[in-house]
Amino acid sequence: MATHLPKHTTMSPHLTLLGLVLAAGLATALKKGEVLDMTYKYDNVTTLGWPGSTPFELTILQRGPTPSTPWLEGNKFCTAEHFGTHMDAPAHAAKGKWRVDQIPARNLVGPAVRVDVSAKAAANADYQLSPADLTDWVSANGPIPDGALLFVYTGYGAHWTNRLAYYGYAGEDDYLDADGNSLLHFPGISEAAATWLVSNTQVSGVGIDSASLESGQSQVDFAVHEVLLKENIFGMENVANVDLLPTTGATAYALPMKIGDGSGGPVRIVAVLTENADGGSNRLRVDYAALLVVGISIIMKAIL
């Protein structure tokens, strides 16, 4: 029997589209050795900080040619310690504990751990990380490594630069009402979860992609700061790109300005992937799945 083959074949446009969808999804995955910047830039416009704090201000002193050089730039800046992406040294909330220049360098580097509560925070702006969130993480991923830098992913980084959305309150001065109640609404860590970390782990630092370790409605006693910082566990607030950090499989570096007697300061946080992020960022997996679903939906409509 003769077999009739076409003189040439052309890939179905439906398969072409599916291939593009798959390629787009794969292209978003972070690879081993890549460096993730987890720090927001400081500038005079977009940088957010605690209500009532001295804002970041850069003053240009020289930008242009000089009699002796073709080009020279030099500036000065002023900022509160706890502004933008910053570190809370233990002394910030615990008398006699390390100031920022006293934190051992070895404590500034460690395995990165990401705990995802973004879905819960999306449903409840005042959500607080619970001990159950941490024990669930351990059940799924194993023990939290000694010396880890643990990052809580709330999803609030998506609101960065929008003060009202980020803080749940637009005021830039006081944040308490006449009765001393907080006007702020954003997710944070519960005192019980902080106590669990102190009792069950040897983490070096705890960071979050919202404005404070405590939730907005807990900004009256700073209990979470006290629980963690009195154990010389430093805090990191307004951390960027936590959505892109793998659940495990990265090493984090949190390098603050080494300010003598400082209670904190601006910090450059980066994470270096030690393995491919196939089990990491939920956002990457969700984006990939969404692309795939959209692609298949388009193909099915075209076929039918």
mmCIF file of C-alpha atoms in Angstrom:
data_model
loop_
_atom_site.group_PDB
_atom_site.id
_atom_site.type_symbol
_atom_site.label_atom_id
_atom_site.label_comp_id
_atom_site.label_asym_id
_atom_site.label_seq_id
_atom_site.Cartn_x
_atom_site.Cartn_y
_atom_site.Cartn_z
ATOM 1 C CA MET A 1 0.000 0.000 0.000
ATOM 2 C CA ALA A 2 1.362 3.346 -0.976
ATOM 3 C CA THR A 3 1.792 5.843 1.801
ATOM 4 C CA HIS A 4 1.139 9.408 0.843
ATOM 5 C CA LEU A 5 3.182 11.859 2.811
ATOM 6 C CA PRO A 6 2.693 15.587 2.554
ATOM 7 C CA LYS A 7 5.402 17.405 0.696
ATOM 8 C CA HIS A 8 5.925 19.603 3.717
ATOM 9 C CA THR A 9 4.428 19.943 7.144
ATOM 10 C CA THR A 10 3.719 23.042 9.151
ATOM 11 C CA MET A 11 3.360 23.034 12.917
ATOM 12 C CA SER A 12 -0.189 23.664 14.002
ATOM 13 C CA PRO A 13 -0.657 27.244 15.160
ATOM 14 C CA HIS A 14 -2.306 25.771 18.253
ATOM 15 C CA LEU A 15 0.822 23.778 19.097
ATOM 16 C CA THR A 16 2.956 26.816 18.363
ATOM 17 C CA LEU A 17 0.939 28.835 20.851
ATOM 18 C CA LEU A 18 1.193 26.101 23.461
ATOM 19 C CA GLY A 19 4.949 25.985 22.966
ATOM 20 C CA LEU A 20 5.201 29.728 23.472
ATOM 21 C CA VAL A 21 3.153 29.473 26.640
ATOM 22 C CA LEU A 22 5.403 26.721 27.996
ATOM 23 C CA ALA A 23 8.537 28.639 27.053
ATOM 24 C CA ALA A 24 7.258 31.792 28.734
ATOM 25 C CA GLY A 25 6.585 29.876 31.921
ATOM 26 C CA LEU A 26 9.976 28.214 31.955
ATOM 27 C CA ALA A 27 11.721 31.513 31.262
ATOM 28 C CA THR A 28 10.470 32.951 34.573
ATOM 29 C CA ALA A 29 12.113 30.270 36.727
ATOM 30 C CA LEU A 30 15.172 31.378 38.665
ATOM 31 C CA LYS A 31 18.262 29.240 38.123
ATOM 32 C CA LYS A 32 21.070 28.054 40.364
ATOM 33 C CA GLY A 33 23.654 30.767 40.886
ATOM 34 C CA GLU A 34 21.312 33.660 40.124
ATOM 35 C CA VAL A 35 21.273 36.565 42.559
ATOM 36 C CA LEU A 36 17.959 37.968 43.765
ATOM 37 C CA ASP A 37 17.960 41.575 44.973
ATOM 38 C CA MET A 38 15.660 41.874 47.990
ATOM 39 C CA THR A 39 16.191 45.578 48.634
ATOM 40 C CA TYR A 40 14.162 48.596 47.566
ATOM 41 C CA LYS A 41 16.093 51.600 46.311
ATOM 42 C CA TYR A 42 16.269 54.716 48.453
ATOM 43 C CA ASP A 43 15.124 57.905 46.754
ATOM 44 C CA ASN A 44 13.364 61.159 47.571
ATOM 45 C CA VAL A 45 10.014 60.084 46.120
ATOM 46 C CA THR A 46 9.134 56.408 46.461
ATOM 47 C CA THR A 47 10.836 55.294 49.674
ATOM 48 C CA LEU A 48 8.373 54.589 52.479
ATOM 49 C CA GLY A 49 9.095 54.722 56.186
ATOM 50 C CA TRP A 50 7.437 54.711 59.553
ATOM 51 C CA PRO A 51 4.909 57.518 60.149
ATOM 52 C CA GLY A 52 6.633 60.371 61.922
ATOM 53 C CA SER A 53 10.145 59.262 60.952
ATOM 54 C CA THR A 54 12.687 61.498 59.272
ATOM 55 C CA PRO A 55 12.278 60.685 55.567
ATOM 56 C CA PHE A 56 15.120 59.755 53.274
ATOM 57 C CA GLU A 57 16.512 62.790 51.470
ATOM 58 C CA LEU A 58 19.374 62.851 48.995
ATOM 59 C CA THR A 59 20.953 66.234 48.328
ATOM 60 C CA ILE A 60 23.116 66.582 45.237
ATOM 61 C CA LEU A 61 26.278 68.494 46.082
ATOM 62 C CA GLN A 62 28.185 68.048 42.839
ATOM 63 C CA ARG A 63 27.154 66.606 39.511
ATOM 64 C CA GLY A 64 29.163 67.767 36.564
ATOM 65 C CA PRO A 65 32.640 68.793 35.439
ATOM 66 C CA THR A 66 35.088 70.518 37.753
ATOM 67 C CA PRO A 67 38.201 72.534 36.967
ATOM 68 C CA SER A 68 40.323 69.438 37.592
ATOM 69 C CA THR A 69 38.114 66.548 36.398
ATOM 70 C CA PRO A 70 35.864 65.920 33.379
ATOM 71 C CA TRP A 71 33.097 64.672 35.675
ATOM 72 C CA LEU A 72 32.504 64.367 39.404
ATOM 73 C CA GLU A 73 29.476 63.393 41.466
ATOM 74 C CA GLY A 74 29.039 63.699 45.213
ATOM 75 C CA ASN A 75 25.976 63.858 47.434
ATOM 76 C CA LYS A 76 24.838 63.730 51.025
ATOM 77 C CA PHE A 77 21.819 61.980 52.453
ATOM 78 C CA CYS A 78 19.760 62.047 55.607
ATOM 79 C CA THR A 79 17.402 59.331 56.832
ATOM 80 C CA ALA A 80 15.970 57.706 59.912
ATOM 81 C CA GLU A 81 17.647 54.381 60.680
ATOM 82 C CA HIS A 82 14.382 52.484 60.330
ATOM 83 C CA PHE A 83 13.296 53.579 56.861
ATOM 84 C CA GLY A 84 13.004 51.763 53.549
ATOM 85 C CA THR A 85 14.502 48.267 53.479
ATOM 86 C CA HIS A 86 16.274 48.238 56.817
ATOM 87 C CA MET A 87 17.586 46.104 59.646
ATOM 88 C CA ASP A 88 16.437 46.251 63.249
ATOM 89 C CA ALA A 89 19.466 45.519 65.395
ATOM 90 C CA PRO A 90 18.680 43.647 68.621
ATOM 91 C CA ALA A 91 19.376 46.823 70.641
ATOM 92 C CA HIS A 92 16.415 48.461 68.888
ATOM 93 C CA ALA A 93 14.038 46.758 71.334
ATOM 94 C CA ALA A 94 16.260 44.965 73.862
ATOM 95 C CA LYS A 95 18.534 46.755 76.308
ATOM 96 C CA GLY A 96 22.111 45.549 76.319
ATOM 97 C CA LYS A 97 21.839 43.505 73.127
ATOM 98 C CA TRP A 98 23.845 43.956 69.927
ATOM 99 C CA ARG A 99 23.811 47.293 68.179
ATOM 100 C CA VAL A 100 24.036 47.100 64.416
ATOM 101 C CA ASP A 101 27.833 47.374 64.331
ATOM 102 C CA GLN A 102 28.130 44.559 66.890
ATOM 103 C CA ILE A 103 26.204 41.881 64.995
ATOM 104 C CA PRO A 104 28.750 39.190 64.039
ATOM 105 C CA ALA A 105 29.310 39.011 60.294
ATOM 106 C CA ARG A 106 28.604 35.269 60.335
ATOM 107 C CA ASN A 107 25.040 36.035 61.499
ATOM 108 C CA LEU A 108 24.414 38.157 58.402
ATOM 109 C CA VAL A 109 24.690 35.182 56.044
ATOM 110 C CA GLY A 110 22.621 32.019 56.196
ATOM 111 C CA PRO A 111 20.195 29.640 54.513
ATOM 112 C CA ALA A 112 17.137 31.514 53.262
ATOM 113 C CA VAL A 113 13.747 30.236 54.390
ATOM 114 C CA ARG A 114 10.487 31.591 53.008
ATOM 115 C CA VAL A 115 7.175 31.080 54.812
ATOM 116 C CA ASP A 116 4.220 31.948 52.587
ATOM 117 C CA VAL A 117 1.104 33.433 54.209
ATOM 118 C CA SER A 118 0.161 35.609 51.231
ATOM 119 C CA ALA A 119 -3.233 33.976 50.658
ATOM 120 C CA LYS A 120 -4.183 34.494 54.299
ATOM 121 C CA ALA A 121 -2.935 38.086 54.241
ATOM 122 C CA ALA A 122 -4.924 38.774 51.075
ATOM 123 C CA ALA A 123 -8.066 37.672 52.901
ATOM 124 C CA ASN A 124 -7.205 39.502 56.131
ATOM 125 C CA ALA A 125 -5.042 42.625 56.122
ATOM 126 C CA ASP A 126 -4.356 42.156 59.832
ATOM 127 C CA TYR A 127 -3.219 38.537 59.511
ATOM 128 C CA GLN A 128 -0.433 37.387 61.821
ATOM 129 C CA LEU A 129 1.939 34.504 61.143
ATOM 130 C CA SER A 130 0.972 31.722 63.558
ATOM 131 C CA PRO A 131 2.851 28.803 65.121
ATOM 132 C CA ALA A 132 0.705 26.533 62.914
ATOM 133 C CA ASP A 133 2.097 28.260 59.810
ATOM 134 C CA LEU A 134 5.591 27.424 61.015
ATOM 135 C CA THR A 135 4.872 23.822 61.998
ATOM 136 C CA ASP A 136 3.135 23.305 58.651
ATOM 137 C CA TRP A 137 6.259 24.624 56.933
ATOM 138 C CA VAL A 138 8.451 22.226 58.895
ATOM 139 C CA SER A 139 6.145 19.308 58.073
ATOM 140 C CA ALA A 140 6.418 20.100 54.369
ATOM 141 C CA ASN A 141 10.086 21.103 54.162
ATOM 142 C CA GLY A 142 11.953 19.721 57.148
ATOM 143 C CA PRO A 143 13.604 21.534 60.061
ATOM 144 C CA ILE A 144 14.459 25.215 59.766
ATOM 145 C CA PRO A 145 18.276 25.274 59.418
ATOM 146 C CA ASP A 146 20.454 26.728 62.155
ATOM 147 C CA GLY A 147 21.601 30.228 61.269
ATOM 148 C CA ALA A 148 18.762 30.693 58.787
ATOM 149 C CA LEU A 149 17.437 34.050 57.678
ATOM 150 C CA LEU A 150 13.678 33.491 57.693
ATOM 151 C CA PHE A 151 11.463 35.649 55.481
ATOM 152 C CA VAL A 152 7.699 35.936 55.869
ATOM 153 C CA TYR A 153 5.961 36.420 52.519
ATOM 154 C CA THR A 154 2.703 38.352 52.953
ATOM 155 C CA GLY A 155 2.354 39.692 49.412
ATOM 156 C CA TYR A 156 2.421 43.285 50.629
ATOM 157 C CA GLY A 157 5.463 44.074 48.537
ATOM 158 C CA ALA A 158 2.991 44.524 45.687
ATOM 159 C CA HIS A 159 1.825 47.713 47.465
ATOM 160 C CA TRP A 160 5.271 49.261 47.899
ATOM 161 C CA THR A 161 5.305 53.029 47.127
ATOM 162 C CA ASN A 162 1.527 53.259 47.814
ATOM 163 C CA ARG A 163 1.382 54.390 51.438
ATOM 164 C CA LEU A 164 -2.354 53.856 51.880
ATOM 165 C CA ALA A 165 -2.291 50.311 50.489
ATOM 166 C CA TYR A 166 0.963 49.380 52.223
ATOM 167 C CA TYR A 167 0.177 50.723 55.685
ATOM 168 C CA GLY A 168 -3.609 50.649 55.503
ATOM 169 C CA TYR A 169 -3.442 54.312 56.477
ATOM 170 C CA ALA A 170 -2.281 57.357 54.533
ATOM 171 C CA GLY A 171 -1.093 59.512 57.432
ATOM 172 C CA GLU A 172 2.606 60.347 57.531
ATOM 173 C CA ASP A 173 2.757 61.633 61.109
ATOM 174 C CA ASP A 174 0.980 59.922 63.996
ATOM 175 C CA TYR A 175 -0.514 56.452 63.561
ATOM 176 C CA LEU A 176 -2.525 56.180 66.801
ATOM 177 C CA ASP A 177 -6.032 57.491 67.377
ATOM 178 C CA ALA A 178 -7.121 59.555 70.382
ATOM 179 C CA ASP A 179 -7.573 56.384 72.438
ATOM 180 C CA GLY A 180 -4.117 55.055 71.643
ATOM 181 C CA ASN A 181 -5.318 52.457 69.136
ATOM 182 C CA SER A 182 -3.365 51.780 65.960
ATOM 183 C CA LEU A 183 -4.760 53.123 62.696
ATOM 184 C CA LEU A 184 -2.522 50.820 60.662
ATOM 185 C CA HIS A 185 -3.609 47.674 58.839
ATOM 186 C CA PHE A 186 -1.002 45.307 57.408
ATOM 187 C CA PRO A 187 0.060 41.703 58.145
ATOM 188 C CA GLY A 188 2.838 40.684 60.488
ATOM 189 C CA ILE A 189 4.040 38.040 62.924
ATOM 190 C CA SER A 190 2.199 36.976 66.070
ATOM 191 C CA GLU A 191 3.901 36.985 69.453
ATOM 192 C CA ALA A 192 3.176 33.255 69.671
ATOM 193 C CA ALA A 193 4.968 32.612 66.357
ATOM 194 C CA ALA A 194 7.962 34.674 67.488
ATOM 195 C CA THR A 195 8.072 32.656 70.704
ATOM 196 C CA TRP A 196 7.908 29.425 68.687
ATOM 197 C CA LEU A 197 10.894 30.524 66.598
ATOM 198 C CA VAL A 198 12.918 31.333 69.709
ATOM 199 C CA SER A 199 12.009 28.023 71.347
ATOM 200 C CA ASN A 200 12.370 25.718 68.349
ATOM 201 C CA THR A 201 14.982 27.192 66.007
ATOM 202 C CA GLN A 202 18.364 28.876 65.885
ATOM 203 C CA VAL A 203 17.532 31.493 63.235
ATOM 204 C CA SER A 204 19.836 34.502 63.005
ATOM 205 C CA GLY A 205 17.334 36.936 61.528
ATOM 206 C CA VAL A 206 13.668 37.316 60.619
ATOM 207 C CA GLY A 207 12.441 39.482 57.751
ATOM 208 C CA ILE A 208 9.094 40.426 56.270
ATOM 209 C CA ASP A 209 7.790 42.134 53.129
ATOM 210 C CA SER A 210 5.518 44.459 55.104
ATOM 211 C CA ALA A 211 6.184 47.540 57.216
ATOM 212 C CA SER A 212 6.952 45.830 60.519
ATOM 213 C CA LEU A 213 7.510 42.506 62.235
ATOM 214 C CA GLU A 214 4.238 43.127 64.096
ATOM 215 C CA SER A 215 0.973 43.532 62.227
ATOM 216 C CA GLY A 216 -0.446 47.027 61.861
ATOM 217 C CA GLN A 217 -2.995 46.531 64.609
ATOM 218 C CA SER A 218 -0.280 45.341 67.022
ATOM 219 C CA GLN A 219 1.718 48.576 66.861
ATOM 220 C CA VAL A 220 1.155 49.452 70.502
ATOM 221 C CA ASP A 221 3.550 47.222 72.455
ATOM 222 C CA PHE A 222 6.079 45.826 69.918
ATOM 223 C CA ALA A 223 5.971 42.429 71.626
ATOM 224 C CA VAL A 224 7.305 40.556 68.584
ATOM 225 C CA HIS A 225 10.344 42.824 68.420
ATOM 226 C CA GLU A 226 10.984 42.202 72.107
ATOM 227 C CA VAL A 227 10.660 38.412 71.864
ATOM 228 C CA LEU A 228 13.049 38.119 68.913
ATOM 229 C CA LEU A 229 15.518 40.916 69.528
ATOM 230 C CA LYS A 230 16.204 40.051 73.170
ATOM 231 C CA GLU A 231 17.610 36.764 71.806
ATOM 232 C CA ASN A 232 19.938 38.755 69.503
ATOM 233 C CA ILE A 233 17.807 37.795 66.476
ATOM 234 C CA PHE A 234 17.785 40.802 64.158
ATOM 235 C CA GLY A 235 14.785 41.957 62.149
ATOM 236 C CA MET A 236 14.458 43.020 58.507
ATOM 237 C CA GLU A 237 11.496 45.107 57.358
ATOM 238 C CA ASN A 238 10.238 46.305 53.966
ATOM 239 C CA VAL A 239 12.055 43.431 52.273
ATOM 240 C CA ALA A 240 11.664 43.381 48.476
ATOM 241 C CA ASN A 241 10.963 40.518 46.061
ATOM 242 C CA VAL A 242 10.140 37.923 48.692
ATOM 243 C CA ASP A 243 7.647 36.550 46.159
ATOM 244 C CA LEU A 244 10.603 35.476 44.001
ATOM 245 C CA LEU A 245 12.521 33.818 46.812
ATOM 246 C CA PRO A 246 12.344 30.008 46.778
ATOM 247 C CA THR A 247 10.872 28.281 49.799
ATOM 248 C CA THR A 248 14.323 26.732 50.298
ATOM 249 C CA GLY A 249 17.438 26.463 48.153
ATOM 250 C CA ALA A 250 19.037 29.897 48.543
ATOM 251 C CA THR A 251 21.609 31.604 50.729
ATOM 252 C CA ALA A 252 20.665 35.065 51.981
ATOM 253 C CA TYR A 253 23.054 37.923 52.713
ATOM 254 C CA ALA A 254 21.807 40.843 54.831
ATOM 255 C CA LEU A 255 24.524 43.507 55.005
ATOM 256 C CA PRO A 256 23.566 46.664 56.928
ATOM 257 C CA MET A 257 25.443 49.931 57.129
ATOM 258 C CA LYS A 258 27.901 49.404 59.973
ATOM 259 C CA ILE A 259 26.833 52.392 62.048
ATOM 260 C CA GLY A 260 28.559 52.710 65.408
ATOM 261 C CA ASP A 261 25.973 52.645 68.225
ATOM 262 C CA GLY A 262 23.221 52.238 65.624
ATOM 263 C CA SER A 263 19.917 50.605 66.517
ATOM 264 C CA GLY A 264 19.542 49.630 62.876
ATOM 265 C CA GLY A 265 20.061 51.033 59.434
ATOM 266 C CA PRO A 266 19.630 50.582 55.702
ATOM 267 C CA VAL A 267 20.448 47.029 54.639
ATOM 268 C CA ARG A 268 21.274 45.472 51.277
ATOM 269 C CA ILE A 269 19.692 42.028 51.187
ATOM 270 C CA VAL A 270 20.426 39.572 48.395
ATOM 271 C CA ALA A 271 19.806 35.855 47.991
ATOM 272 C CA VAL A 272 21.948 33.542 45.874
ATOM 273 C CA LEU A 273 20.160 30.457 44.590
ATOM 274 C CA THR A 274 21.983 27.276 45.512
ATOM 275 C CA GLU A 275 19.621 25.120 43.449
ATOM 276 C CA ASN A 276 17.081 25.649 40.686
ATOM 277 C CA ALA A 277 13.849 27.141 41.962
ATOM 278 C CA ASP A 278 11.627 24.272 40.842
ATOM 279 C CA GLY A 279 10.301 23.874 44.374
ATOM 280 C CA GLY A 280 10.580 27.507 45.257
ATOM 281 C CA SER A 281 8.577 30.544 44.426
ATOM 282 C CA ASN A 282 4.885 29.908 44.517
ATOM 283 C CA ARG A 283 4.400 32.962 42.348
ATOM 284 C CA LEU A 284 6.563 31.461 39.622
ATOM 285 C CA ARG A 285 4.642 28.207 39.747
ATOM 286 C CA VAL A 286 1.301 30.010 39.815
ATOM 287 C CA ASP A 287 2.281 32.292 36.932
ATOM 288 C CA TYR A 288 3.415 29.286 34.911
ATOM 289 C CA ALA A 289 0.198 27.410 35.653
ATOM 290 C CA ALA A 290 -1.863 30.461 34.749
ATOM 291 C CA LEU A 291 -0.044 30.817 31.434
ATOM 292 C CA LEU A 292 -0.625 27.159 30.702
ATOM 293 C CA VAL A 293 -4.335 27.353 31.524
ATOM 294 C CA VAL A 294 -4.789 30.458 29.385
ATOM 295 C CA GLY A 295 -2.919 28.860 26.500
ATOM 296 C CA ILE A 296 -4.926 25.645 26.629
ATOM 297 C CA SER A 297 -8.164 27.628 26.882
ATOM 298 C CA ILE A 298 -7.316 29.625 23.764
ATOM 299 C CA ILE A 299 -6.361 26.477 21.886
ATOM 300 C CA MET A 300 -9.567 24.669 22.836
ATOM 301 C CA LYS A 301 -11.688 27.616 21.749
ATOM 302 C CA ALA A 302 -9.848 27.767 18.439
ATOM 303 C CA ILE A 303 -10.294 24.035 17.836
ATOM 304 C CA LEU A 304 -13.956 23.935 18.817
#
